[in-house]
Amino acid sequence: RKRVVRPKRSIAVVVCIRETVIVVDRRYKLFGWDYEIFNPLTNEEINWYRKWAQSTQGPLLGLACGTGRLLCSLAKDGHDVIGIDLSDTMLSLAHKRIKQLPAKVKHRIRLKKIDMSNFNLDQQFGMVFIADNSFRELRTRKDLLRCLRCVHQHLKPDGKLLITERRFNPSLYHQGQRFIGWSQPRLHPQTHKAVSRKGQIRISKNHKRIHSEFLYKTIHADGSETFEKCRWSSPLLSKREYIELFEKAGFDTQLFVGYKQTKDDGRNST
């Protein structure tokens, strides 16, 4: 049965799509260049955001905007967009992407280095979005709630918050763990050295947190190898707990499965 919370004004739309891994802030600093390789955006996903943006009068705000992929697509449609992120690497990649746009498009985009759980932009938005599982980048339930409350304060009375989250599938975690083997080597665009990664994801015994660890291997010209380890931990919330968070922050919530906006009846595992 669909659960809809009816508090104050804004709508949070959450799309549950296929389960994936969680990445880490240190990884962005070391290996942010590979983000789009392992986390590609589909046309279906981009068009879903474009459709919702067209129903608002803007402007738009993207939290944890990353490399700016969605910002650029929305700006091309004529929207004024602000993107915030804490990662210097990701913001640098976004700046490079924006510079390649026509002048009339790139002037619609502004980037800011800000914590998405604690921001004040002195502006209201027709739509705020947190794409690509990025809501899980926040490390505590307190941070998640702070983020939602910040968003609520920045939305117009009829504004909308869109969040895409990948549904957690416990069947993929044998005895609470999941192992990801070595990826194919990728060429680092700056160092031109081959880099590959493997990962391990573990669920806490109380099923309240998810811990991940990625090991990156760099192969040097002389054949030697160096390794960098990146760890991450974040809250693991059920659908009910997400809805409770939205309610505390003042949102009316709609949940869908996939980008065709199928109502979430709880039976779809994708």
Coordinates of C-alpha atoms in Angstrom, one line a residue:
R1 CA 0.0 0.0 0.0
K2 CA 1.2 3.5 -0.9
R3 CA 2.2 5.6 2.1
V4 CA 1.7 9.3 1.7
V5 CA 2.6 11.8 4.4
R6 CA 0.7 15.1 4.3
P7 CA 2.4 17.8 6.3
K8 CA 3.2 21.4 5.3
R9 CA 3.9 22.1 1.7
S10 CA 6.6 20.5 -0.5
I11 CA 6.8 17.2 -2.2
A12 CA 9.7 14.7 -2.0
V13 CA 9.8 12.3 -4.9
V14 CA 12.0 9.3 -4.3
V15 CA 12.8 6.8 -7.1
C16 CA 14.0 3.4 -6.1
I17 CA 16.1 1.8 -8.8
R18 CA 18.6 -1.0 -8.9
E19 CA 20.9 -1.5 -6.0
T20 CA 24.5 -0.4 -6.3
V21 CA 27.6 0.4 -4.2
I22 CA 28.4 3.5 -2.2
V23 CA 31.4 5.6 -3.0
V24 CA 33.5 7.7 -0.6
D25 CA 34.6 11.3 -0.2
R26 CA 38.3 10.4 -0.1
R27 CA 37.8 8.4 -3.3
Y28 CA 36.5 11.6 -5.0
K29 CA 39.7 13.4 -4.1
L30 CA 42.0 10.6 -5.3
F31 CA 40.0 9.1 -8.2
G32 CA 37.0 11.4 -9.0
W33 CA 38.0 11.2 -12.6
D34 CA 36.5 7.7 -12.8
Y35 CA 33.1 8.6 -11.3
E36 CA 31.2 8.8 -14.5
I37 CA 32.7 5.4 -15.7
F38 CA 31.2 3.6 -12.7
N39 CA 28.1 5.7 -12.3
P40 CA 26.8 6.5 -15.8
L41 CA 23.6 8.6 -16.2
T42 CA 21.0 7.1 -18.5
N43 CA 18.9 9.1 -20.9
E44 CA 15.8 7.9 -19.0
E45 CA 17.2 9.3 -15.8
I46 CA 18.1 12.7 -17.3
N47 CA 14.7 13.0 -19.0
W48 CA 12.9 12.2 -15.8
Y49 CA 14.6 15.2 -14.2
R50 CA 14.0 17.4 -17.2
K51 CA 10.3 16.5 -17.1
W52 CA 10.0 17.6 -13.5
A53 CA 12.0 20.7 -14.0
Q54 CA 9.7 21.8 -16.9
S55 CA 6.8 21.7 -14.5
T56 CA 8.4 24.3 -12.2
Q57 CA 9.2 27.9 -12.8
G58 CA 12.7 27.5 -11.3
P59 CA 15.3 28.2 -10.4
L60 CA 16.8 24.8 -9.7
L61 CA 19.3 23.6 -7.0
G62 CA 21.3 20.5 -7.3
L63 CA 22.9 19.1 -4.1
A64 CA 26.0 16.9 -4.3
C65 CA 26.1 18.0 -7.9
G66 CA 29.3 16.1 -8.7
T67 CA 30.6 16.5 -12.2
G68 CA 27.7 18.7 -13.3
R69 CA 26.1 16.3 -15.7
L70 CA 22.6 17.0 -14.7
L71 CA 23.2 20.7 -14.2
C72 CA 24.4 21.0 -17.8
S73 CA 21.4 19.1 -19.2
L74 CA 18.9 21.3 -17.3
A75 CA 20.7 24.5 -18.2
K76 CA 20.5 23.5 -21.9
D77 CA 16.7 23.5 -21.4
G78 CA 16.8 27.1 -20.3
H79 CA 16.8 26.7 -16.5
D80 CA 19.0 28.7 -14.1
V81 CA 20.8 26.2 -11.9
I82 CA 23.0 26.3 -8.8
G83 CA 25.0 23.2 -8.0
I84 CA 26.7 22.6 -4.6
D85 CA 29.3 20.0 -3.6
L86 CA 32.0 19.6 -1.0
S87 CA 34.5 17.9 -3.2
D88 CA 37.1 20.1 -4.9
T89 CA 37.8 17.4 -7.4
M90 CA 34.2 17.0 -8.4
L91 CA 33.7 20.8 -8.7
S92 CA 36.8 21.0 -10.8
L93 CA 35.4 18.4 -13.2
A94 CA 32.1 20.3 -13.3
H95 CA 33.8 23.6 -14.1
K96 CA 35.6 21.9 -17.0
R97 CA 32.3 20.5 -18.3
I98 CA 30.6 23.8 -18.0
K99 CA 33.4 25.7 -19.9
Q100 CA 32.6 23.6 -23.0
L101 CA 29.1 24.8 -23.1
P102 CA 27.9 27.8 -25.3
A103 CA 28.1 31.1 -23.5
K104 CA 24.3 31.5 -23.2
V105 CA 24.1 28.1 -21.5
K106 CA 27.1 28.2 -19.1
H107 CA 26.0 31.5 -17.7
R108 CA 22.9 29.8 -16.4
I109 CA 25.0 27.6 -14.1
R110 CA 26.7 28.6 -10.8
L111 CA 28.8 26.3 -8.6
K112 CA 29.4 26.6 -4.9
K113 CA 31.5 24.6 -2.4
I114 CA 29.0 24.0 0.4
D115 CA 27.9 21.3 2.8
M116 CA 24.5 20.0 1.7
S117 CA 23.5 19.4 5.3
N118 CA 24.1 23.0 6.3
F119 CA 23.6 25.7 3.7
N120 CA 21.9 29.1 3.4
L121 CA 21.7 30.6 -0.1
D122 CA 19.2 33.4 0.7
Q123 CA 17.1 32.2 -2.3
Q124 CA 14.1 30.0 -2.9
F125 CA 13.9 27.3 -5.7
G126 CA 11.2 25.7 -7.7
M127 CA 13.0 22.4 -7.6
V128 CA 15.8 20.9 -5.6
F129 CA 17.3 17.5 -6.5
I130 CA 19.7 15.0 -5.0
A131 CA 20.6 12.5 -7.7
D132 CA 22.4 9.3 -8.1
N133 CA 22.2 7.9 -4.6
S134 CA 24.0 11.0 -3.3
F135 CA 21.7 11.5 -0.3
R136 CA 23.5 8.5 1.2
E137 CA 26.8 10.4 1.2
L138 CA 25.6 12.0 4.5
R139 CA 27.0 10.0 7.4
T140 CA 24.4 10.2 10.1
R141 CA 20.6 10.4 10.4
K142 CA 21.1 13.8 12.0
D143 CA 22.9 15.0 8.8
L144 CA 20.1 13.6 6.6
L145 CA 17.5 15.4 8.6
R146 CA 19.5 18.7 8.6
C147 CA 19.8 18.4 4.9
L148 CA 16.1 18.0 4.4
R149 CA 15.3 20.9 6.7
C150 CA 17.7 23.1 4.7
V151 CA 16.0 22.1 1.5
H152 CA 12.6 22.8 2.9
Q153 CA 13.6 26.3 3.8
H154 CA 14.9 26.9 0.3
L155 CA 11.8 25.7 -1.6
K156 CA 9.1 27.9 -2.9
P157 CA 5.6 27.1 -1.5
D158 CA 4.8 24.8 -4.4
G159 CA 8.4 23.6 -4.8
K160 CA 9.5 20.0 -5.2
L161 CA 12.4 17.9 -3.9
L162 CA 13.5 15.0 -6.1
I163 CA 15.7 12.3 -4.6
T164 CA 16.8 9.1 -6.5
E165 CA 17.9 6.3 -4.2
R166 CA 19.0 2.8 -5.2
R167 CA 16.9 0.3 -3.3
F168 CA 19.0 -1.8 -0.9
N169 CA 18.8 -5.5 -1.8
P170 CA 19.9 -7.7 1.1
S171 CA 19.9 -10.8 -1.0
L172 CA 23.1 -9.6 -2.6
Y173 CA 24.9 -9.7 0.8
H174 CA 25.8 -13.2 1.7
Q175 CA 26.2 -13.3 5.5
G176 CA 26.0 -9.5 5.5
Q177 CA 28.9 -8.9 3.0
R178 CA 29.3 -8.3 -0.7
F179 CA 32.6 -8.5 -2.6
I180 CA 33.3 -6.7 -5.9
G181 CA 36.2 -8.1 -7.9
W182 CA 38.9 -6.1 -9.7
S183 CA 37.6 -3.8 -12.4
Q184 CA 39.2 -3.6 -15.8
P185 CA 42.2 -1.2 -15.7
R186 CA 41.3 2.4 -16.6
L187 CA 43.8 5.0 -17.8
H188 CA 44.1 7.9 -15.4
P189 CA 43.6 11.1 -17.5
Q190 CA 46.3 13.1 -15.7
T191 CA 49.0 10.5 -14.8
H192 CA 48.3 8.2 -17.8
K193 CA 48.8 5.2 -15.5
A194 CA 46.5 2.2 -15.4
V195 CA 44.2 2.1 -12.4
S196 CA 41.7 -0.6 -11.3
R197 CA 39.7 -1.1 -8.1
K198 CA 37.9 -3.8 -6.0
G199 CA 35.5 -3.4 -3.1
Q200 CA 33.9 -4.9 -0.1
I201 CA 30.6 -3.8 1.4
R202 CA 29.4 -4.9 4.8
I203 CA 26.2 -4.5 6.7
S204 CA 26.3 -3.9 10.4
K205 CA 24.9 -6.5 12.7
N206 CA 22.0 -4.3 13.7
H207 CA 21.3 -3.5 10.0
K208 CA 21.5 0.2 10.7
R209 CA 24.7 1.0 8.8
I210 CA 26.5 0.1 5.7
H211 CA 30.3 0.0 5.5
S212 CA 32.3 0.0 2.3
E213 CA 35.9 -0.2 1.5
F214 CA 37.5 0.2 -2.0
L215 CA 41.1 -0.7 -2.8
Y216 CA 42.6 1.2 -5.8
K217 CA 45.7 -0.3 -7.6
T218 CA 47.9 1.9 -9.7
I219 CA 50.3 0.2 -12.1
H220 CA 53.5 2.3 -12.8
A221 CA 55.6 2.3 -15.9
D222 CA 58.3 0.0 -14.3
G223 CA 55.6 -2.6 -13.4
S224 CA 55.4 -1.7 -9.8
E225 CA 52.1 -1.3 -8.1
T226 CA 50.8 1.1 -5.4
F227 CA 47.6 0.8 -3.5
E228 CA 45.1 3.4 -2.0
K229 CA 42.4 2.3 0.4
C230 CA 39.2 4.3 0.8
R231 CA 36.6 3.6 3.5
W232 CA 33.0 4.9 3.9
S233 CA 30.1 4.4 6.3
S234 CA 26.6 5.7 6.1
P235 CA 23.1 5.0 7.6
L236 CA 21.0 2.2 6.2
L237 CA 17.4 3.3 6.3
S238 CA 14.2 1.4 5.5
K239 CA 11.4 2.9 3.4
R240 CA 9.5 3.7 6.6
E241 CA 12.5 5.4 8.1
Y242 CA 12.9 7.6 5.0
I243 CA 9.3 8.6 5.1
E244 CA 9.6 9.5 8.8
L245 CA 12.6 11.7 8.0
F246 CA 10.7 13.5 5.3
E247 CA 7.7 14.0 7.6
K248 CA 10.0 15.5 10.3
A249 CA 11.4 17.9 7.7
G250 CA 7.9 19.0 6.6
F251 CA 7.4 17.1 3.3
D252 CA 4.5 15.3 1.7
T253 CA 6.1 12.2 0.2
Q254 CA 5.5 10.2 -3.0
L255 CA 7.5 7.1 -3.7
F256 CA 7.9 5.6 -7.2
V257 CA 9.8 2.6 -8.6
G258 CA 11.8 3.5 -11.8
Y259 CA 11.5 6.5 -14.0
K260 CA 8.1 5.7 -15.4
Q261 CA 6.8 6.6 -11.9
T262 CA 5.2 3.3 -11.1
K263 CA 3.7 3.5 -7.6
D264 CA 5.9 1.7 -5.0
D265 CA 3.8 -1.2 -3.6
G266 CA 6.8 -2.6 -1.8
R267 CA 7.0 -5.8 -3.9
N268 CA 9.4 -4.6 -6.6
S269 CA 12.9 -5.5 -5.7
T270 CA 14.5 -3.4 -8.4

